[in-house]
PDB file of C-alpha atoms in Angstrom:
ATOM      1  CA  MET A   1     -68.060 -25.567 -32.074  1.00  0.00           C
ATOM      2  CA  LYS A   2     -64.603 -26.189 -32.817  1.00  0.00           C
ATOM      3  CA  PRO A   3     -62.630 -28.240 -30.480  1.00  0.00           C
ATOM      4  CA  ARG A   4     -59.937 -26.406 -28.383  1.00  0.00           C
ATOM      5  CA  THR A   5     -56.347 -26.754 -29.557  1.00  0.00           C
ATOM      6  CA  PRO A   6     -53.415 -27.138 -26.979  1.00  0.00           C
ATOM      7  CA  ARG A   7     -52.358 -23.698 -27.944  1.00  0.00           C
ATOM      8  CA  ALA A   8     -55.651 -22.006 -27.158  1.00  0.00           C
ATOM      9  CA  ILE A   9     -55.830 -23.793 -24.026  1.00  0.00           C
ATOM     10  CA  ALA A  10     -52.134 -22.598 -22.902  1.00  0.00           C
ATOM     11  CA  LEU A  11     -53.033 -18.941 -24.060  1.00  0.00           C
ATOM     12  CA  VAL A  12     -56.014 -18.853 -21.815  1.00  0.00           C
ATOM     13  CA  ALA A  13     -53.854 -20.552 -18.797  1.00  0.00           C
ATOM     14  CA  ILE A  14     -51.318 -17.724 -19.181  1.00  0.00           C
ATOM     15  CA  ALA A  15     -53.927 -14.904 -19.275  1.00  0.00           C
ATOM     16  CA  ALA A  16     -55.547 -16.323 -16.167  1.00  0.00           C
ATOM     17  CA  VAL A  17     -52.274 -16.502 -14.271  1.00  0.00           C
ATOM     18  CA  LEU A  18     -51.571 -13.122 -15.268  1.00  0.00           C
ATOM     19  CA  ILE A  19     -54.806 -11.871 -14.219  1.00  0.00           C
ATOM     20  CA  VAL A  20     -54.819 -13.400 -10.835  1.00  0.00           C
ATOM     21  CA  GLY A  21     -51.071 -12.425 -10.382  1.00  0.00           C
ATOM     22  CA  GLY A  22     -51.735  -8.894 -11.017  1.00  0.00           C
ATOM     23  CA  GLY A  23     -54.702  -8.665  -8.652  1.00  0.00           C
ATOM     24  CA  ALA A  24     -52.803 -10.388  -5.822  1.00  0.00           C
ATOM     25  CA  TYR A  25     -50.000  -7.755  -6.491  1.00  0.00           C
ATOM     26  CA  ALA A  26     -52.209  -4.862  -6.437  1.00  0.00           C
ATOM     27  CA  LEU A  27     -53.908  -6.014  -3.203  1.00  0.00           C
ATOM     28  CA  ALA A  28     -50.567  -6.697  -1.502  1.00  0.00           C
ATOM     29  CA  SER A  29     -48.982  -3.527  -2.470  1.00  0.00           C
ATOM     30  CA  SER A  30     -52.176  -1.327  -1.541  1.00  0.00           C
ATOM     31  CA  GLY A  31     -51.609  -2.246   2.189  1.00  0.00           C
ATOM     32  CA  ALA A  32     -54.939  -4.316   2.390  1.00  0.00           C
ATOM     33  CA  SER A  33     -52.530  -7.445   3.427  1.00  0.00           C
ATOM     34  CA  GLY A  34     -54.522  -8.076   6.597  1.00  0.00           C
ATOM     35  CA  SER A  35     -51.736  -8.145   8.860  1.00  0.00           C
ATOM     36  CA  SER A  36     -51.749  -6.471  12.078  1.00  0.00           C
ATOM     37  CA  GLY A  37     -49.137  -4.052  11.669  1.00  0.00           C
ATOM     38  CA  GLY A  38     -45.993  -6.234  11.425  1.00  0.00           C
ATOM     39  CA  SER A  39     -42.523  -4.465  10.614  1.00  0.00           C
ATOM     40  CA  ILE A  40     -42.011  -7.083   7.704  1.00  0.00           C
ATOM     41  CA  SER A  41     -43.381  -5.837   4.427  1.00  0.00           C
ATOM     42  CA  ALA A  42     -46.152  -7.828   2.457  1.00  0.00           C
ATOM     43  CA  GLY A  43     -43.889  -8.722  -0.088  1.00  0.00           C
ATOM     44  CA  ALA A  44     -41.072 -10.150   2.221  1.00  0.00           C
ATOM     45  CA  ALA A  45     -40.582 -13.697   2.354  1.00  0.00           C
ATOM     46  CA  ARG A  46     -40.114 -15.017   5.978  1.00  0.00           C
ATOM     47  CA  THR A  47     -37.457 -17.823   6.354  1.00  0.00           C
ATOM     48  CA  THR A  48     -36.705 -20.132   9.128  1.00  0.00           C
ATOM     49  CA  PHE A  49     -34.335 -22.607   9.436  1.00  0.00           C
ATOM     50  CA  PRO A  50     -35.094 -25.067  12.342  1.00  0.00           C
ATOM     51  CA  GLY A  51     -31.863 -25.519  14.533  1.00  0.00           C
ATOM     52  CA  LEU A  52     -30.060 -23.001  12.727  1.00  0.00           C
ATOM     53  CA  VAL A  53     -28.540 -20.325  15.316  1.00  0.00           C
ATOM     54  CA  ALA A  54     -27.707 -16.927  14.004  1.00  0.00           C
ATOM     55  CA  PRO A  55     -23.834 -16.336  14.439  1.00  0.00           C
ATOM     56  CA  SER A  56     -22.725 -14.229  17.386  1.00  0.00           C
ATOM     57  CA  GLY A  57     -19.484 -12.378  17.983  1.00  0.00           C
ATOM     58  CA  GLN A  58     -16.544 -12.108  15.599  1.00  0.00           C
ATOM     59  CA  PRO A  59     -15.797 -14.578  12.821  1.00  0.00           C
ATOM     60  CA  GLU A  60     -12.910 -16.963  14.106  1.00  0.00           C
ATOM     61  CA  LEU A  61     -10.643 -19.488  12.476  1.00  0.00           C
ATOM     62  CA  GLU A  62     -10.102 -22.630  14.170  1.00  0.00           C
ATOM     63  CA  SER A  63      -6.710 -23.059  12.461  1.00  0.00           C
ATOM     64  CA  ILE A  64      -5.270 -20.184  14.362  1.00  0.00           C
ATOM     65  CA  GLY A  65      -5.323 -22.381  17.680  1.00  0.00           C
ATOM     66  CA  LYS A  66      -3.873 -25.462  15.801  1.00  0.00           C
ATOM     67  CA  ALA A  67      -0.992 -23.444  14.047  1.00  0.00           C
ATOM     68  CA  HIS A  68       1.880 -23.598  16.732  1.00  0.00           C
ATOM     69  CA  PRO A  69       4.492 -21.485  14.837  1.00  0.00           C
ATOM     70  CA  ARG A  70       7.957 -21.703  16.034  1.00  0.00           C
ATOM     71  CA  PRO A  71       9.733 -18.932  17.703  1.00  0.00           C
ATOM     72  CA  GLY A  72      10.128 -16.292  15.134  1.00  0.00           C
ATOM     73  CA  GLU A  73       7.711 -17.252  12.652  1.00  0.00           C
ATOM     74  CA  VAL A  74       4.915 -15.586  11.208  1.00  0.00           C
ATOM     75  CA  VAL A  75       2.697 -18.221   9.464  1.00  0.00           C
ATOM     76  CA  GLN A  76      -0.561 -18.521   7.772  1.00  0.00           C
ATOM     77  CA  ALA A  77      -3.535 -20.328   9.079  1.00  0.00           C
ATOM     78  CA  ALA A  78      -6.004 -22.101   6.917  1.00  0.00           C
ATOM     79  CA  GLY A  79      -9.170 -20.275   6.202  1.00  0.00           C
ATOM     80  CA  PRO A  80     -12.092 -20.319   3.707  1.00  0.00           C
ATOM     81  CA  PHE A  81     -10.537 -17.734   1.154  1.00  0.00           C
ATOM     82  CA  ASP A  82      -6.831 -18.955   1.038  1.00  0.00           C
ATOM     83  CA  ASP A  83      -7.409 -19.480  -2.819  1.00  0.00           C
ATOM     84  CA  ARG A  84      -8.050 -15.761  -3.177  1.00  0.00           C
ATOM     85  CA  PHE A  85      -5.356 -13.721  -1.649  1.00  0.00           C
ATOM     86  CA  LEU A  86      -1.570 -13.834  -0.820  1.00  0.00           C
ATOM     87  CA  LEU A  87       0.006 -12.209   2.459  1.00  0.00           C
ATOM     88  CA  GLU A  88       3.078 -10.084   1.855  1.00  0.00           C
ATOM     89  CA  ASN A  89       5.474  -8.019   3.730  1.00  0.00           C
ATOM     90  CA  LEU A  90       4.903 -10.023   6.989  1.00  0.00           C
ATOM     91  CA  ALA A  91       6.925  -8.750  10.123  1.00  0.00           C
ATOM     92  CA  PHE A  92       6.635  -9.067  13.524  1.00  0.00           C
ATOM     93  CA  ASP A  93       8.829  -7.159  16.043  1.00  0.00           C
ATOM     94  CA  GLY A  94       7.249  -8.556  19.205  1.00  0.00           C
ATOM     95  CA  ALA A  95       4.732  -5.819  19.810  1.00  0.00           C
ATOM     96  CA  ALA A  96       2.717  -6.184  16.397  1.00  0.00           C
ATOM     97  CA  VAL A  97       2.261  -7.749  13.364  1.00  0.00           C
ATOM     98  CA  SER A  98       1.975  -6.211  10.041  1.00  0.00           C
ATOM     99  CA  GLY A  99       1.792  -7.216   6.536  1.00  0.00           C
ATOM    100  CA  ALA A 100      -0.612  -6.880   3.301  1.00  0.00           C
ATOM    101  CA  VAL A 101      -3.346  -8.873   1.809  1.00  0.00           C
ATOM    102  CA  ARG A 102      -3.309  -9.037  -2.075  1.00  0.00           C
ATOM    103  CA  VAL A 103      -6.434 -10.048  -3.472  1.00  0.00           C
ATOM    104  CA  THR A 104      -5.635 -12.348  -6.394  1.00  0.00           C
ATOM    105  CA  SER A 105      -9.115 -13.799  -7.415  1.00  0.00           C
ATOM    106  CA  ASP A 106     -10.082 -10.837  -9.642  1.00  0.00           C
ATOM    107  CA  VAL A 107      -9.329  -7.211 -10.241  1.00  0.00           C
ATOM    108  CA  SER A 108     -12.075  -5.355  -7.871  1.00  0.00           C
ATOM    109  CA  ALA A 109     -12.180  -3.337  -4.790  1.00  0.00           C
ATOM    110  CA  VAL A 110     -12.084  -4.696  -1.426  1.00  0.00           C
ATOM    111  CA  LEU A 111     -15.187  -4.162   0.313  1.00  0.00           C
ATOM    112  CA  ASP A 112     -14.701  -6.291   3.806  1.00  0.00           C
ATOM    113  CA  LEU A 113     -11.463  -7.693   4.853  1.00  0.00           C
ATOM    114  CA  GLU A 114     -10.786  -9.362   8.336  1.00  0.00           C
ATOM    115  CA  VAL A 115      -7.668 -10.601   9.452  1.00  0.00           C
ATOM    116  CA  VAL A 116      -7.068 -12.375  12.922  1.00  0.00           C
ATOM    117  CA  ALA A 117      -3.772 -12.959  14.442  1.00  0.00           C
ATOM    118  CA  GLY A 118      -2.986 -15.582  16.794  1.00  0.00           C
ATOM    119  CA  PHE A 119       0.012 -14.748  18.960  1.00  0.00           C
ATOM    120  CA  TYR A 120       2.069 -17.329  20.539  1.00  0.00           C
ATOM    121  CA  ASP A 121       4.606 -17.960  23.375  1.00  0.00           C
ATOM    122  CA  ASP A 122       8.105 -19.715  22.759  1.00  0.00           C
ATOM    123  CA  THR A 123       6.552 -23.343  23.561  1.00  0.00           C
ATOM    124  CA  GLY A 124       3.859 -22.612  20.935  1.00  0.00           C
ATOM    125  CA  ALA A 125       1.094 -21.991  23.256  1.00  0.00           C
ATOM    126  CA  LEU A 126      -1.930 -19.465  21.917  1.00  0.00           C
ATOM    127  CA  LEU A 127      -1.622 -16.400  24.035  1.00  0.00           C
ATOM    128  CA  GLY A 128      -4.504 -14.401  22.657  1.00  0.00           C
ATOM    129  CA  THR A 129      -5.744 -13.112  19.139  1.00  0.00           C
ATOM    130  CA  GLY A 130      -5.945  -9.585  17.669  1.00  0.00           C
ATOM    131  CA  ARG A 131      -7.891  -8.537  14.703  1.00  0.00           C
ATOM    132  CA  PHE A 132      -7.655  -5.948  11.631  1.00  0.00           C
ATOM    133  CA  VAL A 133     -10.943  -4.950  10.123  1.00  0.00           C
ATOM    134  CA  HIS A 134     -11.392  -3.189   6.625  1.00  0.00           C
ATOM    135  CA  HIS A 135     -14.653  -1.791   5.319  1.00  0.00           C
ATOM    136  CA  LEU A 136     -14.499  -0.083   1.967  1.00  0.00           C
ATOM    137  CA  VAL A 137     -15.601   3.629   2.633  1.00  0.00           C
ATOM    138  CA  ASP A 138     -18.075   4.428  -0.409  1.00  0.00           C
ATOM    139  CA  ASP A 139     -17.711   8.114  -1.017  1.00  0.00           C
ATOM    140  CA  GLY A 140     -18.689   7.744  -4.614  1.00  0.00           C
ATOM    141  CA  SER A 141     -15.549   8.526  -6.180  1.00  0.00           C
ATOM    142  CA  HIS A 142     -13.976   5.797  -8.213  1.00  0.00           C
ATOM    143  CA  SER A 143     -11.041   6.619 -10.259  1.00  0.00           C
ATOM    144  CA  GLY A 144      -8.307   4.566 -11.534  1.00  0.00           C
ATOM    145  CA  ALA A 145      -8.136   0.885 -10.814  1.00  0.00           C
ATOM    146  CA  PRO A 146      -9.267  -0.920  -7.632  1.00  0.00           C
ATOM    147  CA  GLU A 147      -7.230  -1.157  -4.752  1.00  0.00           C
ATOM    148  CA  GLU A 148      -6.320  -5.079  -4.187  1.00  0.00           C
ATOM    149  CA  LEU A 149      -3.615  -4.477  -1.295  1.00  0.00           C
ATOM    150  CA  VAL A 150      -4.639  -3.617   1.925  1.00  0.00           C
ATOM    151  CA  THR A 151      -1.884  -3.085   4.715  1.00  0.00           C
ATOM    152  CA  PHE A 152      -2.490  -4.183   8.235  1.00  0.00           C
ATOM    153  CA  THR A 153      -1.086  -3.980  11.686  1.00  0.00           C
ATOM    154  CA  ILE A 154      -2.419  -5.983  14.517  1.00  0.00           C
ATOM    155  CA  ALA A 155      -0.850  -5.051  17.830  1.00  0.00           C
ATOM    156  CA  VAL A 156      -0.393  -8.092  20.608  1.00  0.00           C
ATOM    157  CA  PRO A 157      -3.446  -7.870  23.002  1.00  0.00           C
ATOM    158  CA  SER A 158      -2.804  -5.970  26.253  1.00  0.00           C
ATOM    159  CA  GLY A 159      -2.535  -8.143  29.256  1.00  0.00           C
ATOM    160  CA  ILE A 160      -0.449 -10.955  28.082  1.00  0.00           C
ATOM    161  CA  ALA A 161       2.156 -11.726  30.653  1.00  0.00           C
ATOM    162  CA  VAL A 162       4.416 -13.971  28.554  1.00  0.00           C
ATOM    163  CA  PRO A 163       6.001 -12.436  25.740  1.00  0.00           C
ATOM    164  CA  ALA A 164       4.696 -13.479  22.183  1.00  0.00           C
ATOM    165  CA  VAL A 165       7.331 -14.807  19.961  1.00  0.00           C
ATOM    166  CA  SER A 166       5.403 -15.994  16.612  1.00  0.00           C
ATOM    167  CA  VAL A 167       2.290 -15.458  15.129  1.00  0.00           C
ATOM    168  CA  ALA A 168      -0.334 -17.167  12.988  1.00  0.00           C
ATOM    169  CA  LEU A 169      -2.526 -15.267  10.389  1.00  0.00           C
ATOM    170  CA  GLY A 170      -5.800 -15.887   8.817  1.00  0.00           C
ATOM    171  CA  VAL A 171      -8.539 -14.418   6.805  1.00  0.00           C
ATOM    172  CA  PRO A 172     -12.015 -15.081   8.156  1.00  0.00           C
ATOM    173  CA  VAL A 173     -13.810 -12.431   6.053  1.00  0.00           C
ATOM    174  CA  LEU A 174     -12.823 -11.392   2.516  1.00  0.00           C
ATOM    175  CA  VAL A 175     -15.638  -9.335   0.154  1.00  0.00           C
ATOM    176  CA  ASN A 176     -14.837  -7.708  -2.923  1.00  0.00           C
ATOM    177  CA  GLU A 177     -16.980  -6.701  -5.728  1.00  0.00           C
TER     178      GLU A 177
END
């Protein structure tokens, strides 16, 4: 009898793994997983992170409350995507702020975008915030270059007793292809 070579042992080990793995896959995909009717499929991984709380509400930028722009100013508040876009054509008329977000990171369609505006009084106190949300509608038709410029308008929230005289803008959500 010949002694087994390392190559032969490796081939036998690979074959055993393939046989066991194939059997486990067949058993799991046949519905015989032994679970009691849970909504998670047999092949899905269940992951938990102790102490991690799921986010609630809308994404915010802490920097909006710290901006304190001077009267008449529209400034950019720091956010996680500042290196991926430019704010252009910013204007504030006392009732709404408008402008555009131009994606500069790459040439691809903007899938999701949120712009948050913090409105301030003449002392630099934050009066309230407003939000613009853009979701790309995928209608299946893609012709030409993707749009990298998204225009927005955000109205001063109703119910603010003191006139807003300045704005801080930030982008907490930016998803592109």
